[in-house]
Backbone as ProteinMPNN parsed JSONL, in Angstrom:
{"seq_chain_A": "MEPRQARIGRQALLLAMLDEGEEGPVLSQLEALSWRYCQGRVGAMEPHKIVAAIETAAKRHGVVDGGLYREMHALYHAILEAVHGVTRGAGRAGRFVENRWPSFRRRARHAV", "coords_chain_A": {"N_chain_A": [[7.467, -6.203, 36.58], [9.589, -7.983, 36.686], [13.02, -7.014, 35.189], [13.862, -9.343, 32.922], [11.62, -10.48, 32.121], [10.241, -8.296, 30.61], [11.809, -9.221, 27.443], [11.287, -8.45, 24.477], [11.822, -10.756, 21.931], [11.548, -12.58, 23.748], [8.845, -12.408, 24.91], [7.35, -12.363, 21.938], [7.455, -15.269, 20.802], [6.057, -16.567, 23.243], [3.908, -15.361, 23.382], [3.09, -16.815, 20.832], [3.571, -19.254, 20.537], [1.908, -19.795, 22.391], [-1.941, -21.046, 23.241], [-4.966, -20.507, 22.164], [-7.072, -18.322, 24.222], [-5.449, -19.015, 26.805], [-3.476, -16.874, 26.419], [-4.071, -14.151, 27.536], [-2.354, -13.516, 30.329], [0.182, -13.225, 29.172], [-1.089, -10.909, 27.013], [-1.354, -8.819, 28.651], [0.665, -8.724, 30.481], [2.062, -7.338, 28.361], [0.779, -5.241, 27.689], [0.85, -3.946, 29.296], [3.474, -3.082, 29.898], [3.415, -0.69, 27.506], [3.869, -1.737, 25.093], [3.107, -2.521, 21.297], [1.626, -4.456, 19.259], [0.554, -7.225, 17.677], [-2.026, -10.383, 17.189], [-2.609, -12.376, 14.195], [-3.659, -14.799, 12.361], [-2.114, -17.367, 9.425], [-2.744, -18.383, 6.375], [-1.318, -20.317, 4.497], [2.056, -21.948, 4.481], [3.775, -20.749, 2.153], [5.94, -18.644, 1.317], [5.732, -15.565, 0.584], [2.517, -14.82, 0.711], [2.83, -15.657, 4.178], [3.917, -12.894, 4.74], [2.453, -11.27, 3.898], [0.182, -11.423, 5.237], [1.458, -10.939, 7.706], [1.992, -8.254, 7.122], [-0.748, -7.596, 6.989], [-1.237, -7.838, 9.152], [-0.471, -6.593, 11.202], [-1.381, -3.265, 10.366], [-3.176, -3.451, 10.557], [-4.188, -3.653, 13.214], [-2.797, -1.654, 14.14], [0.253, -1.012, 14.396], [2.4, -1.041, 13.154], [2.985, 2.063, 11.331], [1.259, 1.657, 7.105], [1.961, 4.43, 5.864], [4.416, 5.3, 6.445], [7.673, 4.239, 5.897], [9.497, 4.201, 6.732], [8.87, 2.951, 9.021], [8.024, 0.496, 7.145], [10.104, -0.162, 6.318], [11.613, -1.576, 8.555], [9.866, -3.373, 9.642], [9.413, -5.616, 7.521], [12.452, -6.315, 7.999], [12.081, -7.349, 10.084], [10.329, -9.149, 9.503], [11.75, -10.801, 8.056], [13.587, -12.48, 9.597], [12.139, -12.849, 10.597], [11.233, -15.263, 9.796], [13.657, -16.672, 8.256], [15.212, -16.799, 11.329], [12.597, -19.202, 11.875], [12.436, -20.998, 9.361], [15.588, -21.332, 10.17], [17.36, -20.714, 7.998], [16.168, -21.505, 5.86], [14.583, -20.287, 4.065], [12.977, -18.454, 1.991], [11.368, -15.645, 2.041], [13.044, -13.213, 1.182], [13.141, -12.135, -1.429], [10.388, -11.918, -1.829], [9.003, -10.365, -0.249], [10.727, -7.731, -1.809], [9.939, -8.559, -4.485], [7.034, -7.484, -4.691], [7.457, -5.144, -3.23], [8.856, -2.927, -4.699], [10.902, -0.728, -4.098], [11.534, -0.781, -1.394], [12.943, -2.666, -2.062], [15.265, -0.589, -3.506], [16.168, 0.883, -2.16], [16.725, -0.418, 0.055], [18.652, -1.76, -0.297], [21.003, -0.547, 0.161], [21.533, 0.57, 2.42], [22.491, -1.369, 5.078]], "CA_chain_A": [[7.304, -6.807, 35.759], [11.117, -7.885, 36.5], [13.003, -7.135, 33.539], [14.122, -10.84, 32.283], [10.349, -10.424, 31.741], [9.869, -7.862, 30.137], [12.636, -8.663, 27.154], [10.27, -8.527, 23.311], [11.31, -11.968, 21.79], [10.966, -13.946, 25.15], [7.34, -11.982, 24.814], [6.763, -12.589, 21.09], [7.493, -16.568, 21.254], [5.523, -17.042, 23.873], [2.083, -15.341, 22.738], [2.679, -17.595, 19.621], [2.924, -20.427, 21.299], [0.444, -20.669, 23.766], [-3.151, -21.495, 22.085], [-6.087, -19.596, 22.108], [-7.435, -18.483, 25.878], [-3.916, -19.479, 27.347], [-3.039, -15.178, 26.655], [-4.087, -13.297, 29.081], [-0.875, -13.567, 30.924], [0.949, -12.42, 28.492], [-0.908, -9.586, 26.853], [-1.924, -8.405, 30.73], [2.243, -7.379, 30.259], [2.799, -6.465, 26.807], [-0.529, -3.312, 27.778], [1.627, -3.12, 31.04], [4.731, -2.311, 29.299], [3.178, 0.474, 26.759], [4.162, -2.324, 23.465], [2.05, -2.399, 19.977], [1.581, -5.851, 19.376], [-1.306, -8.448, 16.845], [-1.768, -12.259, 16.834], [-2.961, -13.282, 13.296], [-3.402, -16.139, 10.949], [-1.382, -17.482, 7.694], [-3.197, -19.771, 5.737], [-0.697, -21.302, 4.06], [3.551, -21.017, 4.299], [4.378, -19.735, 0.838], [7.15, -17.288, 2.065], [4.187, -14.416, 0.17], [1.292, -15.152, 2.192], [3.167, -14.687, 5.777], [4.238, -11.341, 4.818], [1.421, -10.241, 3.421], [-0.592, -11.234, 6.74], [2.268, -10.322, 8.796], [1.816, -6.713, 6.936], [-1.827, -6.881, 6.578], [-2.002, -7.376, 10.536], [0.532, -4.884, 11.443], [-0.784, -2.42, 10.013], [-4.609, -3.473, 10.903], [-3.906, -2.924, 14.5], [-1.339, 0.2, 13.833], [1.928, -1.89, 14.859], [3.15, 0.263, 11.717], [2.19, 2.622, 9.577], [1.302, 1.973, 6.354], [2.217, 5.519, 4.639], [5.935, 5.817, 6.7], [8.762, 4.049, 5.199], [10.523, 3.965, 7.635], [8.056, 1.594, 9.798], [7.754, -1.14, 6.976], [11.181, -1.048, 6.165], [11.626, -2.146, 10.274], [7.874, -4.978, 9.765], [9.982, -6.048, 6.737], [13.729, -6.506, 8.108], [11.677, -8.666, 11.495], [9.74, -10.502, 8.953], [13.009, -11.733, 7.165], [14.292, -11.811, 10.194], [12.42, -14.348, 12.007], [10.601, -16.145, 8.786], [14.848, -16.742, 8.456], [15.113, -17.842, 12.429], [12.423, -20.724, 11.314], [12.956, -21.818, 8.627], [16.351, -22.243, 10.005], [17.663, -20.033, 7.435], [16.248, -22.113, 4.432], [13.854, -19.015, 3.845], [13.188, -17.293, 0.636], [11.123, -14.309, 1.717], [13.23, -11.613, 0.24], [13.752, -12.058, -2.701], [9.277, -12.299, -2.435], [9.448, -7.908, -0.398], [11.175, -7.377, -2.538], [8.86, -8.716, -6.144], [6.069, -6.472, -3.642], [7.439, -3.552, -2.532], [11.016, -2.549, -5.894], [11.276, 0.991, -3.702], [11.615, -1.451, -0.349], [14.698, -3.37, -2.51], [16.115, -0.457, -4.313], [16.519, 1.568, -0.658], [17.442, -1.328, 1.918], [20.741, -2.85, -0.444], [22.252, 0.646, 1.291], [21.043, -0.507, 4.547], [23.173, -2.396, 6.031]], "C_chain_A": [[8.562, -7.236, 36.118], [12.108, -7.799, 34.979], [13.354, -7.87, 32.381], [12.569, -10.773, 31.905], [10.08, -10.032, 30.771], [11.301, -7.956, 28.247], [11.3, -9.662, 25.275], [10.495, -9.711, 22.533], [11.059, -12.646, 22.562], [9.235, -14.127, 24.886], [6.42, -12.696, 23.439], [6.896, -14.233, 20.874], [6.388, -16.429, 22.214], [3.741, -16.727, 23.596], [1.959, -16.019, 21.345], [2.493, -18.657, 19.601], [2.251, -20.483, 21.977], [-1.651, -20.562, 22.505], [-4.13, -20.55, 23.264], [-6.315, -19.872, 24.192], [-6.473, -18.773, 27.226], [-3.485, -17.785, 27.698], [-2.545, -14.585, 27.157], [-2.794, -13.207, 29.265], [-0.021, -12.72, 30.392], [0.116, -10.817, 27.109], [-1.228, -8.88, 28.071], [-0.307, -7.636, 30.333], [2.916, -7.112, 29.198], [1.415, -5.301, 26.781], [0.35, -2.932, 28.871], [2.404, -2.846, 30.3], [4.13, -1.236, 27.858], [3.376, -0.46, 24.41], [2.867, -2.607, 22.659], [1.805, -3.919, 19.485], [0.333, -6.429, 18.781], [-1.206, -9.839, 17.15], [-2.557, -12.063, 15.914], [-2.552, -14.382, 13.583], [-2.048, -16.793, 10.103], [-2.379, -18.251, 7.371], [-2.941, -20.511, 5.2], [0.861, -20.849, 4.02], [4.174, -21.224, 3.828], [5.007, -19.244, 1.252], [5.602, -15.586, 2.147], [3.945, -14.046, 1.068], [1.576, -14.837, 3.472], [3.96, -13.647, 5.638], [3.363, -11.203, 4.792], [0.296, -10.378, 5.232], [0.204, -10.932, 7.883], [2.007, -8.71, 8.292], [0.346, -6.821, 7.079], [-2.029, -6.491, 8.397], [-1.444, -6.677, 11.196], [0.223, -4.135, 10.907], [-2.327, -1.992, 10.292], [-4.285, -3.097, 12.489], [-2.603, -2.007, 15.112], [-0.192, 0.254, 14.956], [2.826, -0.976, 13.824], [2.134, 1.218, 11.532], [2.045, 2.449, 8.864], [1.841, 2.787, 5.245], [3.804, 6.073, 5.501], [6.974, 4.386, 6.213], [9.376, 3.486, 6.076], [10.29, 2.507, 9.018], [7.505, 0.759, 8.84], [9.557, -1.496, 6.884], [11.661, -1.847, 7.598], [10.647, -3.627, 9.833], [9.31, -5.129, 8.273], [11.467, -7.082, 6.588], [13.204, -7.839, 9.223], [11.291, -8.803, 10.597], [10.352, -11.316, 8.357], [13.706, -12.789, 8.555], [13.623, -13.592, 11.3], [11.8, -16.094, 10.788], [13.044, -17.011, 8.467], [14.657, -17.68, 10.189], [13.993, -19.604, 12.325], [12.002, -21.696, 10.377], [14.83, -22.21, 8.587], [17.643, -21.659, 9.024], [17.184, -20.493, 5.671], [15.168, -21.036, 2.85], [14.036, -18.316, 2.411], [11.894, -16.104, 0.65], [11.632, -13.094, 0.846], [12.894, -11.46, -1.211], [11.319, -11.96, -3.005], [8.834, -10.27, -2.394], [9.589, -8.059, -1.348], [10.545, -6.996, -4.635], [7.339, -8.221, -5.891], [5.755, -5.799, -3.855], [9.256, -3.334, -3.829], [11.333, -1.221, -5.087], [11.591, 0.026, -2.346], [13.238, -2.068, -0.693], [15.903, -2.879, -2.978], [17.357, 0.476, -2.813], [16.803, 0.518, 0.564], [18.723, -1.797, 0.976], [21.155, -1.731, 0.256], [22.014, 0.532, 2.111], [21.258, -0.515, 5.022], [23.537, -1.902, 6.736]], "O_chain_A": [[9.152, -6.334, 35.524], [11.883, -8.425, 33.944], [13.286, -7.471, 31.219], [12.538, -11.371, 30.83], [9.693, -10.77, 29.864], [11.689, -6.854, 27.859], [10.832, -10.788, 25.109], [9.395, -10.128, 22.172], [10.254, -13.535, 22.284], [8.544, -15.134, 24.737], [5.351, -13.297, 23.536], [5.709, -14.488, 20.673], [5.464, -15.957, 21.551], [2.762, -17.472, 23.602], [0.921, -15.879, 20.699], [1.614, -19.241, 18.968], [1.859, -21.614, 22.266], [-2.076, -20.101, 21.446], [-4.069, -20.159, 24.43], [-6.028, -20.753, 25.003], [-6.826, -18.728, 28.404], [-3.226, -17.393, 28.836], [-1.373, -14.294, 27.397], [-2.073, -12.813, 28.348], [0.462, -11.714, 30.912], [0.818, -9.978, 26.545], [-1.247, -7.738, 27.613], [-0.107, -6.464, 30.014], [4.083, -6.739, 29.085], [1.207, -4.613, 25.782], [0.535, -1.782, 29.272], [1.917, -1.916, 29.658], [5.058, -1.26, 27.049], [3.166, -0.057, 23.266], [1.784, -2.87, 23.182], [2.88, -4.183, 20.024], [-0.78, -6.198, 19.254], [-0.096, -10.329, 17.358], [-3.565, -11.501, 16.342], [-1.752, -14.906, 14.357], [-0.934, -16.429, 10.48], [-2.923, -18.858, 8.294], [-3.67, -21.487, 5.024], [1.142, -19.708, 3.652], [5.206, -21.77, 4.219], [4.545, -19.263, 2.393], [4.976, -14.986, 3.021], [4.455, -13.369, 1.961], [0.922, -13.979, 4.064], [4.795, -13.474, 6.525], [2.95, -10.864, 5.901], [-0.086, -9.5, 6.006], [-0.321, -10.681, 8.968], [1.812, -7.915, 9.211], [0.004, -5.694, 7.438], [-2.587, -5.519, 8.906], [-2.117, -5.979, 11.955], [1.218, -3.584, 10.435], [-2.771, -0.843, 10.305], [-4.16, -1.89, 12.696], [-1.883, -1.861, 16.099], [0.138, 1.02, 15.861], [3.871, -0.365, 14.048], [0.904, 1.189, 11.565], [2.942, 3.188, 8.458], [2.138, 2.377, 4.123], [4.278, 7.164, 5.185], [6.357, 3.354, 6.477], [9.743, 2.312, 6.111], [10.996, 1.667, 9.576], [6.526, 0.123, 9.232], [10.149, -2.53, 7.195], [12.15, -2.955, 7.379], [11.075, -4.782, 9.824], [10.238, -4.352, 8.495], [11.728, -7.993, 5.802], [13.707, -8.962, 9.249], [12.298, -8.432, 9.993], [9.902, -12.416, 8.036], [14.296, -13.83, 8.265], [14.033, -14.529, 11.986], [11.916, -17.31, 10.938], [13.157, -18.21, 8.723], [14.165, -18.801, 10.315], [14.405, -20.735, 12.583], [11.439, -22.784, 10.497], [15.415, -22.878, 7.735], [18.786, -22.069, 9.228], [17.64, -20.03, 4.625], [15.086, -21.042, 1.622], [15.036, -17.789, 1.922], [11.44, -15.668, -0.409], [11.015, -12.311, 0.124], [12.381, -10.524, -1.825], [10.879, -11.946, -4.154], [8.586, -9.409, -3.238], [8.698, -8.543, -2.045], [10.614, -6.092, -5.468], [6.474, -8.482, -6.727], [4.704, -5.381, -4.342], [10.421, -3.627, -3.559], [12.229, -0.577, -5.631], [12.731, 0.481, -2.253], [14.268, -2.019, -0.02], [16.984, -3.457, -3.088], [18.568, 0.592, -2.625], [17.042, 0.764, 1.746], [19.748, -2.184, 1.538], [21.854, -2.066, 1.212], [22.993, 0.198, 2.778], [20.789, 0.108, 5.975], [24.14, -2.474, 7.644]]}, "name": "protein", "num_of_chains": 1, "seq": "MEPRQARIGRQALLLAMLDEGEEGPVLSQLEALSWRYCQGRVGAMEPHKIVAAIETAAKRHGVVDGGLYREMHALYHAILEAVHGVTRGAGRAGRFVENRWPSFRRRARHAV"}
């Protein structure tokens, strides 16, 4: 695999855009790179449901360890960046993450 094809953002976008049954080559590349990944569905476009769906899928598929603060912290930052990118800055998921995980809010403020 060429280094250009091994960019995580590119692979994530490809995986997200492909229909069921078309993702085989991308999944093979992710496995060849030993990258952890998961796929899931969100039932609604409400920010708290998006956060909950991604969090659940990531824990269930072993992408993150729910007992490790640093992994969950990184996951929430990734979710916020993704929502920000998809909504072009209009997303308000941050307050839903803060309400769901108060300790995340306290610790995240100093970790800028």
